[in-house]
Tab-separated table of C-alpha atoms in Angstrom:
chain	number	residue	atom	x	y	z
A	1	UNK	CA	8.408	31.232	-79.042
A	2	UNK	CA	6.307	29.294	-81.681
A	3	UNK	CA	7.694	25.942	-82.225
A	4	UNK	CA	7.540	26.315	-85.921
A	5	UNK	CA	7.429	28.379	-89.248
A	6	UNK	CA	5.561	29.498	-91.606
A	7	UNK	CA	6.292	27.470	-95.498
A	8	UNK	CA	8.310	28.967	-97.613
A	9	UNK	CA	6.816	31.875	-99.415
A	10	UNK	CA	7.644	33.029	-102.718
A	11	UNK	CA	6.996	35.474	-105.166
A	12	UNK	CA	7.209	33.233	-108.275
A	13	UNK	CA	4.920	35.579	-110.745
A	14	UNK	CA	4.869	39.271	-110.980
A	15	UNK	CA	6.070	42.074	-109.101
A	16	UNK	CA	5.805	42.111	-105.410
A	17	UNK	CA	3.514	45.139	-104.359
A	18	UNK	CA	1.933	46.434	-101.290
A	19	UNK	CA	-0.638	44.909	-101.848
A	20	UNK	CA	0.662	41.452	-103.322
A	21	UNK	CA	2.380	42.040	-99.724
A	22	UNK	CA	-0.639	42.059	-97.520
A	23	UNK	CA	-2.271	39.472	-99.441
A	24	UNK	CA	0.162	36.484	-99.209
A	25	UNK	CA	2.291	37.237	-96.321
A	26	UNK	CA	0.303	39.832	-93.831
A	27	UNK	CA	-2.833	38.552	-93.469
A	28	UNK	CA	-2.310	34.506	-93.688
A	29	UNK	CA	0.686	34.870	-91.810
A	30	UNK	CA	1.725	37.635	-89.827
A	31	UNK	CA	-1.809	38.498	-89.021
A	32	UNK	CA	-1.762	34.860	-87.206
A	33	UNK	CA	1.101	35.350	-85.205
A	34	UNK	CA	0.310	38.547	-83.713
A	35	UNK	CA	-3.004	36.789	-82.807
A	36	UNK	CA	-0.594	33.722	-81.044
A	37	UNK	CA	1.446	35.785	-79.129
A	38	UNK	CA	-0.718	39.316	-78.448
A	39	UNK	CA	0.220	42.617	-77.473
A	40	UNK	CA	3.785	42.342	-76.780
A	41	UNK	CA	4.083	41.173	-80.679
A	42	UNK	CA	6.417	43.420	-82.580
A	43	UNK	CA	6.559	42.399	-86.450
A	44	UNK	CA	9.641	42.966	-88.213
A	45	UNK	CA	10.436	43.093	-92.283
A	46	UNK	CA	12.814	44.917	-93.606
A	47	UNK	CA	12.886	48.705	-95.772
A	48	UNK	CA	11.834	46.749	-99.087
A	49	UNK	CA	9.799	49.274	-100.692
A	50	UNK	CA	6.721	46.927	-101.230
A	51	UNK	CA	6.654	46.892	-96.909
A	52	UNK	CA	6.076	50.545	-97.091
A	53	UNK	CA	3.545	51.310	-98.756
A	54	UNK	CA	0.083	52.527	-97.926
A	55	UNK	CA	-1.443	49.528	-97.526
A	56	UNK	CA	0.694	47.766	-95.472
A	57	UNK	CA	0.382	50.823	-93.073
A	58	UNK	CA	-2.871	51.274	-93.088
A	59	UNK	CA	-3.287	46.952	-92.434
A	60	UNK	CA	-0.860	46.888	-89.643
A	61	UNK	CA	-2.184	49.662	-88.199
A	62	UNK	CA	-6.243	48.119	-88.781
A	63	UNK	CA	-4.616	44.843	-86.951
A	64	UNK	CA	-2.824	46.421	-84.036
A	65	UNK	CA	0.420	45.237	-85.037
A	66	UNK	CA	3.514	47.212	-84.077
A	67	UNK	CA	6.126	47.455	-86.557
A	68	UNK	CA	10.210	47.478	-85.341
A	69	UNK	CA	11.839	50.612	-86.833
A	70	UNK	CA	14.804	49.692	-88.462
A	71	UNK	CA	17.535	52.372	-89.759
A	72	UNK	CA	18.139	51.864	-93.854
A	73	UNK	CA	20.286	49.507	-94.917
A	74	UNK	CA	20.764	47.254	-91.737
A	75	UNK	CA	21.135	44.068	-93.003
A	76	UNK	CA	22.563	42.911	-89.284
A	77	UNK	CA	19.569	43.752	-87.758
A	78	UNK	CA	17.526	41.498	-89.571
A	79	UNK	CA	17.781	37.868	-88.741
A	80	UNK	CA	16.347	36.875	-92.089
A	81	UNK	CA	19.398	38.248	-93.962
A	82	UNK	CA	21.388	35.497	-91.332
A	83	UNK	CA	18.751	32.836	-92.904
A	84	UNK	CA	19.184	33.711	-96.511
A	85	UNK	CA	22.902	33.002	-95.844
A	86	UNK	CA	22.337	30.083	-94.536
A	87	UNK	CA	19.733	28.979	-96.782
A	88	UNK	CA	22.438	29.933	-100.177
A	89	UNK	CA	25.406	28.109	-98.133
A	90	UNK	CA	23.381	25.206	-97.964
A	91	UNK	CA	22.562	25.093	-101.748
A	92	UNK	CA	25.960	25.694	-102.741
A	93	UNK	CA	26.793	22.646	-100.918
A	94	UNK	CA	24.317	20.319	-102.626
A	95	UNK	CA	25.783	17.878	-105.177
A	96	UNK	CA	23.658	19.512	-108.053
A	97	UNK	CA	23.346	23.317	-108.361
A	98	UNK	CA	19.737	24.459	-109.493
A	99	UNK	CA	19.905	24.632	-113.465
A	100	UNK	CA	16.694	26.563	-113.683
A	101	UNK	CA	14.378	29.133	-111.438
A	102	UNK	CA	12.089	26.257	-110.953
A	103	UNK	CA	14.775	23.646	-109.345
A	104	UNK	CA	16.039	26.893	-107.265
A	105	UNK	CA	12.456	26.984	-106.062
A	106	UNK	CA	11.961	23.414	-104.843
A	107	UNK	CA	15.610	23.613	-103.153
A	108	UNK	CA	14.981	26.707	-101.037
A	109	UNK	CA	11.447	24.983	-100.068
A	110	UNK	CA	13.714	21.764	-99.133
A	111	UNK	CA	16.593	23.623	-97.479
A	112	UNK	CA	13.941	25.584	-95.877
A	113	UNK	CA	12.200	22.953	-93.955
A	114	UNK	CA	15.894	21.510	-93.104
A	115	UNK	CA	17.012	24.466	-91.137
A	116	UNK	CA	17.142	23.739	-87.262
A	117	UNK	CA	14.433	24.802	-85.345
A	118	UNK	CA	17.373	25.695	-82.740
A	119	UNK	CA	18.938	28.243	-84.947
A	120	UNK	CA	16.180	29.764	-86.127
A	121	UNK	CA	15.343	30.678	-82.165
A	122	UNK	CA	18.637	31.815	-81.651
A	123	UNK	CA	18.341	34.401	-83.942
A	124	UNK	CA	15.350	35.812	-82.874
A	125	UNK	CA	16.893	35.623	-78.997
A	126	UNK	CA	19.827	37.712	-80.267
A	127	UNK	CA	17.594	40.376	-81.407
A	128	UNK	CA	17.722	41.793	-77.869
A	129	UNK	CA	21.470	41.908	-78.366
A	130	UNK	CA	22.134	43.290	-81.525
A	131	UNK	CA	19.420	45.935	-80.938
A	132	UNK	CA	21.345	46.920	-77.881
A	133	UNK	CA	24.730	46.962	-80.088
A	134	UNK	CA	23.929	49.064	-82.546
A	135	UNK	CA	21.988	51.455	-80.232
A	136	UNK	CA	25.519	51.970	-78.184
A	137	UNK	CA	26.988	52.699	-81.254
A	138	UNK	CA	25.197	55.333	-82.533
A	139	UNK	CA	24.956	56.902	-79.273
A	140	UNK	CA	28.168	58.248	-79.417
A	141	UNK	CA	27.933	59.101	-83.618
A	142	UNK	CA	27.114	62.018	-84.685
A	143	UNK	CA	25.396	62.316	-88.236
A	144	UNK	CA	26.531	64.785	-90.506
């Protein structure tokens, strides 16, 4: 495990693209991590269509960094969903609610760096877990 995170990123002008995508988070970022842990590195995002486009494929692929395949729509699977959660709980507790885009901003970036460290490993431990869950449950479904 890394003892620590990445800041806050976010997409305060524009559309996010593919390639907005591999420019601010892929290469500063995940590019980084892949290079701190090595080969048993398996990057996760979720089925956003700016994550599938060409260019992310063809940079993941150019860094040798695996991708997890995750089924549509699996918000379970993906521990950030469980830190967005967190993250809006913790605003809606503050005192004073965000009265613009900007003060949302500078709250997430505060509640951000807040979060324990502890929970944040957690949910990356779990994956293990929940991968194993939903994999026994589909075992026995068939699709239509």
């Amino acid at each position: 495990m890394l003892n620590g995170r990445t800041e806050l990123h976010i997409f305060d002008r524009g559309s996010v693209t593919g390639d907005r995508y591999c420019e601010e988070v892929l290469l500063p970022h995940v590019r980084l991590f892949r290079g701190d842990i090595g080969p048993d590195f398996i990057f996760m995002d979720d089925n956003a269509r700016p994550h599938r486009t060409l260019a992310v494929e063809e940079l993941l692929e150019s860094e040798d960094i695996t991708r997890m395949d995750l089924p549509a729509y699996s918000p379970d699977l993906n521990p950030i969903e469980h830190v967005w959660d967190a993250l809006g709980r913790y605003i809606a507790a503050r005192l004073h609610h965000p009265e613009n885009t900007q003060q949302l901003k500078q709250m997430l970036i505060e509640e951000w760096a807040l979060l324990p460290q502890e929970m944040l490993h957690q949910l990356v431990l779990s994956m293990r877990r929940r991968c194993e869950a939903t994999i026994a449950v589909r075992e026995g479904h068939t699709p239509y």
